[in-house]
Amino acid sequence: MIKLTDLLRELDLRSGELGGSFVNDTSLYISFFNNFNFENAELMDELSSEQLEIVFNSEADQSEVRGKVLSEVNDYQLLDPGIGMTLYIVNTSAKTWKEYIVGSVDVEVMNNKPYRLKGGQIILTYISKPYRGKGIGTLMYYMVLVHYRTLFSDEILYEGSRKVWLSKIYGIANFFGAQVLDFYIPLTLEDAQDDSLVGSPAILSYVASINPSPEMVKLSSALRGLSLSEGEFGVYEYPEDTDAFLDAIVGLDDLLDIIELNELVSMFDANDRPNAIVVRTSDAVCVVKKVGKKLRSTVI
């Protein structure tokens, strides 16, 4: 086996240049060698396309790869080169570099989310042409979720990404929902599939967590089985604190009477026979449900 560094030395470094700077398989492979600090990797910028093909199709010496394994599924690994936010999916059963380097995913580590929830937000993904249509995109999201324990979408969720969230992420997360204001509401699968709901400007992002915060668990339990898209519960904002809100609903025995309070601002309307309402006060989140003939409030 010839080492990649030796191969680069042997090639004529002045006979060609790369094309445009758009993302393609070539730029994926070159970024991999650069980010994992391969010796002489910077020389690839001077190679012709024919010379690059020789490099990419050469035998992969995986011992040259110095990176941290973040997640592993069968022959696939999620690797962190320890620089920047770009992680790489590799196939450890591969023979050549082109087979070994599967794709990349840019992940921003999020530390300032509601309830001090930490996790990863996928910014950009790229899968090499030989691996497209083989479920690698779904695998990529899964591996990121497993490592970071919580996964956030960005504000723009494209159709392909949304399908992955619904087909794979929903089923393995202990909490699946959306950020509204500065807290998270749980979503049923039907909610997450509802185009009008997901397209609402009130929803800032999806969130899926294997390890949700106590507040998320409590809210999910209080609203279990209820659909936001069907209006079985509504989401509202109240300008004053929780004590003021609880004082305002004393003596009321119907959720519709609470909804009609002048101070309440609707984020998502409930139907005319709601099972619960969620109210964000200035200092907490309250869930009000009808139990028998009385209303029961839970402060989260």
mmCIF file of C-alpha atoms in Angstrom, residues 10-299:
data_model
loop_
_atom_site.group_PDB
_atom_site.id
_atom_site.type_symbol
_atom_site.label_atom_id
_atom_site.label_comp_id
_atom_site.label_asym_id
_atom_site.label_seq_id
_atom_site.Cartn_x
_atom_site.Cartn_y
_atom_site.Cartn_z
ATOM 1 C CA GLU A 10 4.939 11.583 -6.803
ATOM 2 C CA LEU A 11 2.250 13.423 -8.749
ATOM 3 C CA ASP A 12 3.003 16.489 -10.845
ATOM 4 C CA LEU A 13 1.767 19.341 -8.689
ATOM 5 C CA ARG A 14 1.732 21.968 -11.409
ATOM 6 C CA SER A 15 -0.342 20.411 -14.143
ATOM 7 C CA GLY A 16 -3.842 21.496 -13.241
ATOM 8 C CA GLU A 17 -6.261 23.229 -10.898
ATOM 9 C CA LEU A 18 -9.602 22.475 -9.338
ATOM 10 C CA GLY A 19 -12.769 23.891 -10.817
ATOM 11 C CA GLY A 20 -15.313 26.064 -9.012
ATOM 12 C CA SER A 21 -15.719 26.328 -5.290
ATOM 13 C CA PHE A 22 -19.218 24.788 -5.202
ATOM 14 C CA VAL A 23 -19.794 21.703 -3.052
ATOM 15 C CA ASN A 24 -19.163 18.443 -4.893
ATOM 16 C CA ASP A 25 -17.502 15.085 -4.269
ATOM 17 C CA THR A 26 -14.061 16.472 -5.019
ATOM 18 C CA SER A 27 -14.377 19.270 -2.462
ATOM 19 C CA LEU A 28 -15.744 16.761 0.071
ATOM 20 C CA TYR A 29 -12.713 14.489 -0.303
ATOM 21 C CA ILE A 30 -10.227 17.372 -0.221
ATOM 22 C CA SER A 31 -11.831 18.902 2.865
ATOM 23 C CA PHE A 32 -11.590 15.503 4.575
ATOM 24 C CA PHE A 33 -7.835 15.238 3.980
ATOM 25 C CA ASN A 34 -7.290 18.847 5.035
ATOM 26 C CA ASN A 35 -9.441 18.727 8.164
ATOM 27 C CA PHE A 36 -7.846 15.501 9.325
ATOM 28 C CA ASN A 37 -4.468 17.142 8.763
ATOM 29 C CA PHE A 38 -3.027 14.657 6.287
ATOM 30 C CA GLU A 39 0.554 15.479 5.405
ATOM 31 C CA ASN A 40 0.783 17.363 2.095
ATOM 32 C CA ALA A 41 -2.999 17.604 1.803
ATOM 33 C CA GLU A 42 -2.663 21.255 0.828
ATOM 34 C CA LEU A 43 -0.989 20.125 -2.393
ATOM 35 C CA MET A 44 -4.297 18.744 -3.688
ATOM 36 C CA ASP A 45 -5.342 22.229 -4.745
ATOM 37 C CA GLU A 46 -2.667 22.042 -7.435
ATOM 38 C CA LEU A 47 -3.646 18.658 -8.882
ATOM 39 C CA SER A 48 -5.508 18.055 -12.127
ATOM 40 C CA SER A 49 -8.818 16.213 -12.051
ATOM 41 C CA GLU A 50 -7.079 13.094 -13.411
ATOM 42 C CA GLN A 51 -4.469 13.188 -10.656
ATOM 43 C CA LEU A 52 -7.146 13.679 -8.007
ATOM 44 C CA GLU A 53 -8.949 10.581 -9.268
ATOM 45 C CA ILE A 54 -5.727 8.607 -8.751
ATOM 46 C CA VAL A 55 -5.619 9.809 -5.142
ATOM 47 C CA PHE A 56 -9.286 9.177 -4.421
ATOM 48 C CA ASN A 57 -9.184 5.674 -5.906
ATOM 49 C CA SER A 58 -5.995 4.685 -4.106
ATOM 50 C CA GLU A 59 -6.143 2.184 -1.275
ATOM 51 C CA ALA A 60 -7.328 3.765 1.976
ATOM 52 C CA ASP A 61 -4.986 3.356 4.923
ATOM 53 C CA GLN A 62 -7.431 4.060 7.742
ATOM 54 C CA SER A 63 -4.609 4.197 10.271
ATOM 55 C CA GLU A 64 -3.761 7.603 8.784
ATOM 56 C CA VAL A 65 -7.095 9.009 9.966
ATOM 57 C CA ARG A 66 -6.744 10.736 13.327
ATOM 58 C CA GLY A 67 -10.174 11.636 14.609
ATOM 59 C CA LYS A 68 -12.651 10.941 17.385
ATOM 60 C CA VAL A 69 -15.420 8.416 16.744
ATOM 61 C CA LEU A 70 -18.660 10.060 17.927
ATOM 62 C CA SER A 71 -21.118 7.380 16.856
ATOM 63 C CA GLU A 72 -20.979 4.005 15.118
ATOM 64 C CA VAL A 73 -23.595 1.947 13.301
ATOM 65 C CA ASN A 74 -22.430 -1.293 11.679
ATOM 66 C CA ASP A 75 -19.595 -0.327 9.285
ATOM 67 C CA TYR A 76 -20.328 3.402 9.442
ATOM 68 C CA GLN A 77 -18.720 5.890 11.808
ATOM 69 C CA LEU A 78 -19.335 9.551 12.559
ATOM 70 C CA LEU A 79 -15.900 11.154 12.910
ATOM 71 C CA ASP A 80 -14.857 14.488 14.409
ATOM 72 C CA PRO A 81 -11.547 15.839 13.062
ATOM 73 C CA GLY A 82 -11.364 18.222 16.009
ATOM 74 C CA ILE A 83 -11.520 21.380 13.905
ATOM 75 C CA GLY A 84 -14.540 23.477 12.999
ATOM 76 C CA MET A 85 -18.104 22.169 12.945
ATOM 77 C CA THR A 86 -17.811 19.685 10.058
ATOM 78 C CA LEU A 87 -18.140 15.995 10.925
ATOM 79 C CA TYR A 88 -17.705 13.114 8.490
ATOM 80 C CA ILE A 89 -19.447 9.802 7.844
ATOM 81 C CA VAL A 90 -17.022 7.062 6.823
ATOM 82 C CA ASN A 91 -17.394 3.441 5.765
ATOM 83 C CA THR A 92 -14.836 1.327 7.610
ATOM 84 C CA SER A 93 -15.331 -1.625 5.252
ATOM 85 C CA ALA A 94 -14.184 0.441 2.254
ATOM 86 C CA LYS A 95 -11.065 -0.299 0.206
ATOM 87 C CA THR A 96 -10.430 3.089 -1.408
ATOM 88 C CA TRP A 97 -10.652 6.669 -0.149
ATOM 89 C CA LYS A 98 -13.594 7.336 -2.454
ATOM 90 C CA GLU A 99 -15.475 4.456 -0.848
ATOM 91 C CA TYR A 100 -14.316 5.376 2.661
ATOM 92 C CA ILE A 101 -15.424 9.048 2.679
ATOM 93 C CA VAL A 102 -19.217 8.889 2.585
ATOM 94 C CA GLY A 103 -20.367 12.397 3.422
ATOM 95 C CA SER A 104 -20.196 15.356 5.761
ATOM 96 C CA VAL A 105 -22.506 17.122 8.179
ATOM 97 C CA ASP A 106 -22.021 20.565 9.705
ATOM 98 C CA VAL A 107 -23.279 20.604 13.295
ATOM 99 C CA GLU A 108 -23.469 23.654 15.522
ATOM 100 C CA VAL A 109 -23.343 22.878 19.241
ATOM 101 C CA MET A 110 -26.244 24.668 20.953
ATOM 102 C CA ASN A 111 -25.910 25.687 24.601
ATOM 103 C CA ASN A 112 -28.372 28.559 24.917
ATOM 104 C CA LYS A 113 -31.689 26.839 24.315
ATOM 105 C CA PRO A 114 -34.712 26.937 26.685
ATOM 106 C CA TYR A 115 -34.463 24.838 29.854
ATOM 107 C CA ARG A 116 -30.664 24.871 29.488
ATOM 108 C CA LEU A 117 -31.067 22.110 26.918
ATOM 109 C CA LYS A 118 -27.863 21.284 25.061
ATOM 110 C CA GLY A 119 -27.605 19.551 21.716
ATOM 111 C CA GLY A 120 -26.633 19.777 18.087
ATOM 112 C CA GLN A 121 -28.210 21.706 15.244
ATOM 113 C CA ILE A 122 -27.606 20.367 11.747
ATOM 114 C CA ILE A 123 -26.722 23.236 9.432
ATOM 115 C CA LEU A 124 -25.660 21.497 6.232
ATOM 116 C CA THR A 125 -25.263 17.955 4.952
ATOM 117 C CA TYR A 126 -23.562 16.486 1.898
ATOM 118 C CA ILE A 127 -23.494 12.875 0.684
ATOM 119 C CA SER A 128 -21.140 11.699 -2.056
ATOM 120 C CA LYS A 129 -22.720 10.469 -5.275
ATOM 121 C CA PRO A 130 -21.863 6.750 -4.773
ATOM 122 C CA TYR A 131 -23.853 6.733 -1.520
ATOM 123 C CA ARG A 132 -26.951 8.691 -2.513
ATOM 124 C CA GLY A 133 -30.280 6.896 -2.373
ATOM 125 C CA LYS A 134 -28.998 4.403 0.200
ATOM 126 C CA GLY A 135 -30.453 5.899 3.378
ATOM 127 C CA ILE A 136 -27.231 7.631 4.436
ATOM 128 C CA GLY A 137 -29.016 10.924 5.099
ATOM 129 C CA THR A 138 -31.312 9.233 7.587
ATOM 130 C CA LEU A 139 -28.357 7.431 9.160
ATOM 131 C CA MET A 140 -26.496 10.735 9.442
ATOM 132 C CA TYR A 141 -29.321 12.396 11.408
ATOM 133 C CA TYR A 142 -29.642 9.332 13.620
ATOM 134 C CA MET A 143 -25.934 9.289 14.467
ATOM 135 C CA VAL A 144 -25.926 13.007 15.280
ATOM 136 C CA LEU A 145 -28.935 12.559 17.597
ATOM 137 C CA VAL A 146 -27.363 9.572 19.342
ATOM 138 C CA HIS A 147 -24.167 11.520 20.024
ATOM 139 C CA TYR A 148 -25.597 14.899 21.013
ATOM 140 C CA ARG A 149 -28.677 13.408 22.750
ATOM 141 C CA THR A 150 -30.787 16.322 21.504
ATOM 142 C CA LEU A 151 -31.233 17.487 17.933
ATOM 143 C CA PHE A 152 -32.512 20.889 16.831
ATOM 144 C CA SER A 153 -33.607 21.843 13.341
ATOM 145 C CA ASP A 154 -32.734 25.256 11.984
ATOM 146 C CA GLU A 155 -35.433 27.789 11.188
ATOM 147 C CA ILE A 156 -35.675 26.645 7.566
ATOM 148 C CA LEU A 157 -36.569 22.946 7.395
ATOM 149 C CA TYR A 158 -36.395 21.724 3.804
ATOM 150 C CA GLU A 159 -38.666 18.960 2.566
ATOM 151 C CA GLY A 160 -35.949 16.307 2.469
ATOM 152 C CA SER A 161 -34.810 17.085 6.002
ATOM 153 C CA ARG A 162 -38.380 17.128 7.250
ATOM 154 C CA LYS A 163 -38.982 13.634 5.866
ATOM 155 C CA VAL A 164 -35.974 12.374 7.825
ATOM 156 C CA TRP A 165 -37.261 14.004 11.009
ATOM 157 C CA LEU A 166 -40.657 12.355 10.586
ATOM 158 C CA SER A 167 -39.578 8.936 9.314
ATOM 159 C CA LYS A 168 -36.601 8.275 11.582
ATOM 160 C CA ILE A 169 -36.099 10.835 14.321
ATOM 161 C CA TYR A 170 -39.695 10.885 15.581
ATOM 162 C CA GLY A 171 -39.701 7.189 16.406
ATOM 163 C CA ILE A 172 -36.496 7.131 18.483
ATOM 164 C CA ALA A 173 -36.847 10.382 20.439
ATOM 165 C CA ASN A 174 -38.264 10.420 23.958
ATOM 166 C CA PHE A 175 -39.528 13.927 23.261
ATOM 167 C CA PHE A 176 -40.473 15.277 19.851
ATOM 168 C CA GLY A 177 -41.837 18.768 19.537
ATOM 169 C CA ALA A 178 -41.333 22.349 18.501
ATOM 170 C CA GLN A 179 -39.986 25.492 20.089
ATOM 171 C CA VAL A 180 -42.629 28.158 20.613
ATOM 172 C CA LEU A 181 -41.532 31.366 22.327
ATOM 173 C CA ASP A 182 -39.008 30.124 24.903
ATOM 174 C CA PHE A 183 -40.368 26.652 25.632
ATOM 175 C CA TYR A 184 -41.128 23.371 23.841
ATOM 176 C CA ILE A 185 -44.507 21.894 23.025
ATOM 177 C CA PRO A 186 -44.893 18.183 22.225
ATOM 178 C CA LEU A 187 -46.186 17.253 18.775
ATOM 179 C CA THR A 188 -47.977 14.128 17.654
ATOM 180 C CA LEU A 189 -46.829 12.602 14.379
ATOM 181 C CA GLU A 190 -49.957 14.028 12.739
ATOM 182 C CA ASP A 191 -49.055 17.481 14.083
ATOM 183 C CA ALA A 192 -45.558 17.250 12.632
ATOM 184 C CA GLN A 193 -47.008 16.188 9.266
ATOM 185 C CA ASP A 194 -49.414 19.132 9.139
ATOM 186 C CA ASP A 195 -48.051 21.652 6.614
ATOM 187 C CA SER A 196 -50.007 24.607 7.948
ATOM 188 C CA LEU A 197 -48.838 23.963 11.502
ATOM 189 C CA VAL A 198 -45.179 23.444 10.674
ATOM 190 C CA GLY A 199 -45.254 26.504 8.436
ATOM 191 C CA SER A 200 -46.555 28.716 11.215
ATOM 192 C CA PRO A 201 -44.238 31.622 12.107
ATOM 193 C CA ALA A 202 -44.884 30.819 15.770
ATOM 194 C CA ILE A 203 -42.847 27.610 15.466
ATOM 195 C CA LEU A 204 -39.139 28.388 15.623
ATOM 196 C CA SER A 205 -37.760 24.882 15.120
ATOM 197 C CA TYR A 206 -38.232 21.174 15.644
ATOM 198 C CA VAL A 207 -36.597 19.554 18.656
ATOM 199 C CA ALA A 208 -36.027 15.846 19.286
ATOM 200 C CA SER A 209 -34.406 14.601 22.460
ATOM 201 C CA ILE A 210 -33.311 11.273 23.853
ATOM 202 C CA ASN A 211 -32.671 13.019 27.166
ATOM 203 C CA PRO A 212 -35.331 15.756 27.560
ATOM 204 C CA SER A 213 -35.349 18.180 30.474
ATOM 205 C CA PRO A 214 -37.713 17.594 33.437
ATOM 206 C CA GLU A 215 -39.893 20.465 32.207
ATOM 207 C CA MET A 216 -40.261 18.837 28.788
ATOM 208 C CA VAL A 217 -41.161 15.493 30.352
ATOM 209 C CA LYS A 218 -43.769 17.127 32.585
ATOM 210 C CA LEU A 219 -45.352 19.068 29.725
ATOM 211 C CA SER A 220 -45.368 16.007 27.473
ATOM 212 C CA SER A 221 -47.083 13.988 30.200
ATOM 213 C CA ALA A 222 -49.720 16.675 30.772
ATOM 214 C CA LEU A 223 -50.564 16.831 27.044
ATOM 215 C CA ARG A 224 -50.108 13.162 26.181
ATOM 216 C CA GLY A 225 -52.287 12.099 23.262
ATOM 217 C CA LEU A 226 -53.588 15.603 22.516
ATOM 218 C CA SER A 227 -53.217 17.122 19.069
ATOM 219 C CA LEU A 228 -52.218 20.725 18.494
ATOM 220 C CA SER A 229 -53.227 20.659 14.827
ATOM 221 C CA GLU A 230 -56.709 19.402 15.761
ATOM 222 C CA GLY A 231 -57.094 22.122 18.368
ATOM 223 C CA GLU A 232 -57.387 19.667 21.260
ATOM 224 C CA PHE A 233 -55.174 22.108 23.101
ATOM 225 C CA GLY A 234 -54.212 25.680 22.365
ATOM 226 C CA VAL A 235 -51.140 27.738 23.194
ATOM 227 C CA TYR A 236 -51.448 31.249 24.622
ATOM 228 C CA GLU A 237 -49.341 33.996 26.136
ATOM 229 C CA TYR A 238 -50.223 35.947 29.288
ATOM 230 C CA PRO A 239 -48.337 39.183 30.014
ATOM 231 C CA GLU A 240 -48.223 38.910 33.806
ATOM 232 C CA ASP A 241 -46.745 36.327 36.176
ATOM 233 C CA THR A 242 -48.184 32.955 37.102
ATOM 234 C CA ASP A 243 -49.769 34.118 40.348
ATOM 235 C CA ALA A 244 -51.657 36.832 38.474
ATOM 236 C CA PHE A 245 -52.850 34.322 35.882
ATOM 237 C CA LEU A 246 -54.035 31.828 38.490
ATOM 238 C CA ASP A 247 -55.874 34.649 40.307
ATOM 239 C CA ALA A 248 -57.533 35.664 37.031
ATOM 240 C CA ILE A 249 -59.015 32.205 36.447
ATOM 241 C CA VAL A 250 -60.355 31.688 39.990
ATOM 242 C CA GLY A 251 -64.048 30.853 39.768
ATOM 243 C CA LEU A 252 -63.906 29.884 36.089
ATOM 244 C CA ASP A 253 -65.000 26.342 35.285
ATOM 245 C CA ASP A 254 -64.654 26.254 31.499
ATOM 246 C CA LEU A 255 -61.520 26.459 29.356
ATOM 247 C CA LEU A 256 -63.339 28.656 26.843
ATOM 248 C CA ASP A 257 -63.894 31.249 29.561
ATOM 249 C CA ILE A 258 -60.127 31.380 30.141
ATOM 250 C CA ILE A 259 -59.453 31.714 26.419
ATOM 251 C CA GLU A 260 -61.749 34.738 26.323
ATOM 252 C CA LEU A 261 -59.699 36.643 28.904
ATOM 253 C CA ASN A 262 -58.719 39.965 27.345
ATOM 254 C CA GLU A 263 -55.074 39.631 28.384
ATOM 255 C CA LEU A 264 -54.586 36.269 26.678
ATOM 256 C CA VAL A 265 -52.757 36.336 23.315
ATOM 257 C CA SER A 266 -53.203 33.319 21.047
ATOM 258 C CA MET A 267 -50.236 31.540 19.517
ATOM 259 C CA PHE A 268 -52.277 28.487 18.454
ATOM 260 C CA ASP A 269 -56.049 28.491 18.829
ATOM 261 C CA ALA A 270 -57.876 25.658 20.543
ATOM 262 C CA ASN A 271 -61.081 24.273 19.054
ATOM 263 C CA ASP A 272 -64.500 24.917 20.617
ATOM 264 C CA ARG A 273 -64.172 21.875 22.909
ATOM 265 C CA PRO A 274 -60.530 21.828 24.008
ATOM 266 C CA ASN A 275 -59.079 19.309 26.431
ATOM 267 C CA ALA A 276 -56.370 21.670 27.678
ATOM 268 C CA ILE A 277 -54.685 25.005 27.153
ATOM 269 C CA VAL A 278 -51.028 25.909 27.564
ATOM 270 C CA VAL A 279 -50.316 29.413 28.840
ATOM 271 C CA ARG A 280 -46.896 31.029 28.883
ATOM 272 C CA THR A 281 -46.866 33.589 31.685
ATOM 273 C CA SER A 282 -43.983 35.959 32.337
ATOM 274 C CA ASP A 283 -42.276 33.438 34.639
ATOM 275 C CA ALA A 284 -43.544 29.916 33.865
ATOM 276 C CA VAL A 285 -45.654 27.669 31.663
ATOM 277 C CA CYS A 286 -49.083 26.601 32.919
ATOM 278 C CA VAL A 287 -51.237 23.763 31.650
ATOM 279 C CA VAL A 288 -54.929 24.027 32.480
ATOM 280 C CA LYS A 289 -57.058 20.921 31.962
ATOM 281 C CA LYS A 290 -60.653 20.089 32.759
ATOM 282 C CA VAL A 291 -60.890 17.196 35.219
ATOM 283 C CA GLY A 292 -64.491 16.262 35.886
ATOM 284 C CA LYS A 293 -66.341 19.509 36.457
ATOM 285 C CA LYS A 294 -63.292 21.422 37.667
ATOM 286 C CA LEU A 295 -60.247 22.956 36.089
ATOM 287 C CA ARG A 296 -56.841 21.753 37.218
ATOM 288 C CA SER A 297 -53.715 23.838 36.713
ATOM 289 C CA THR A 298 -50.168 22.521 36.510
ATOM 290 C CA VAL A 299 -47.239 24.918 36.665
#
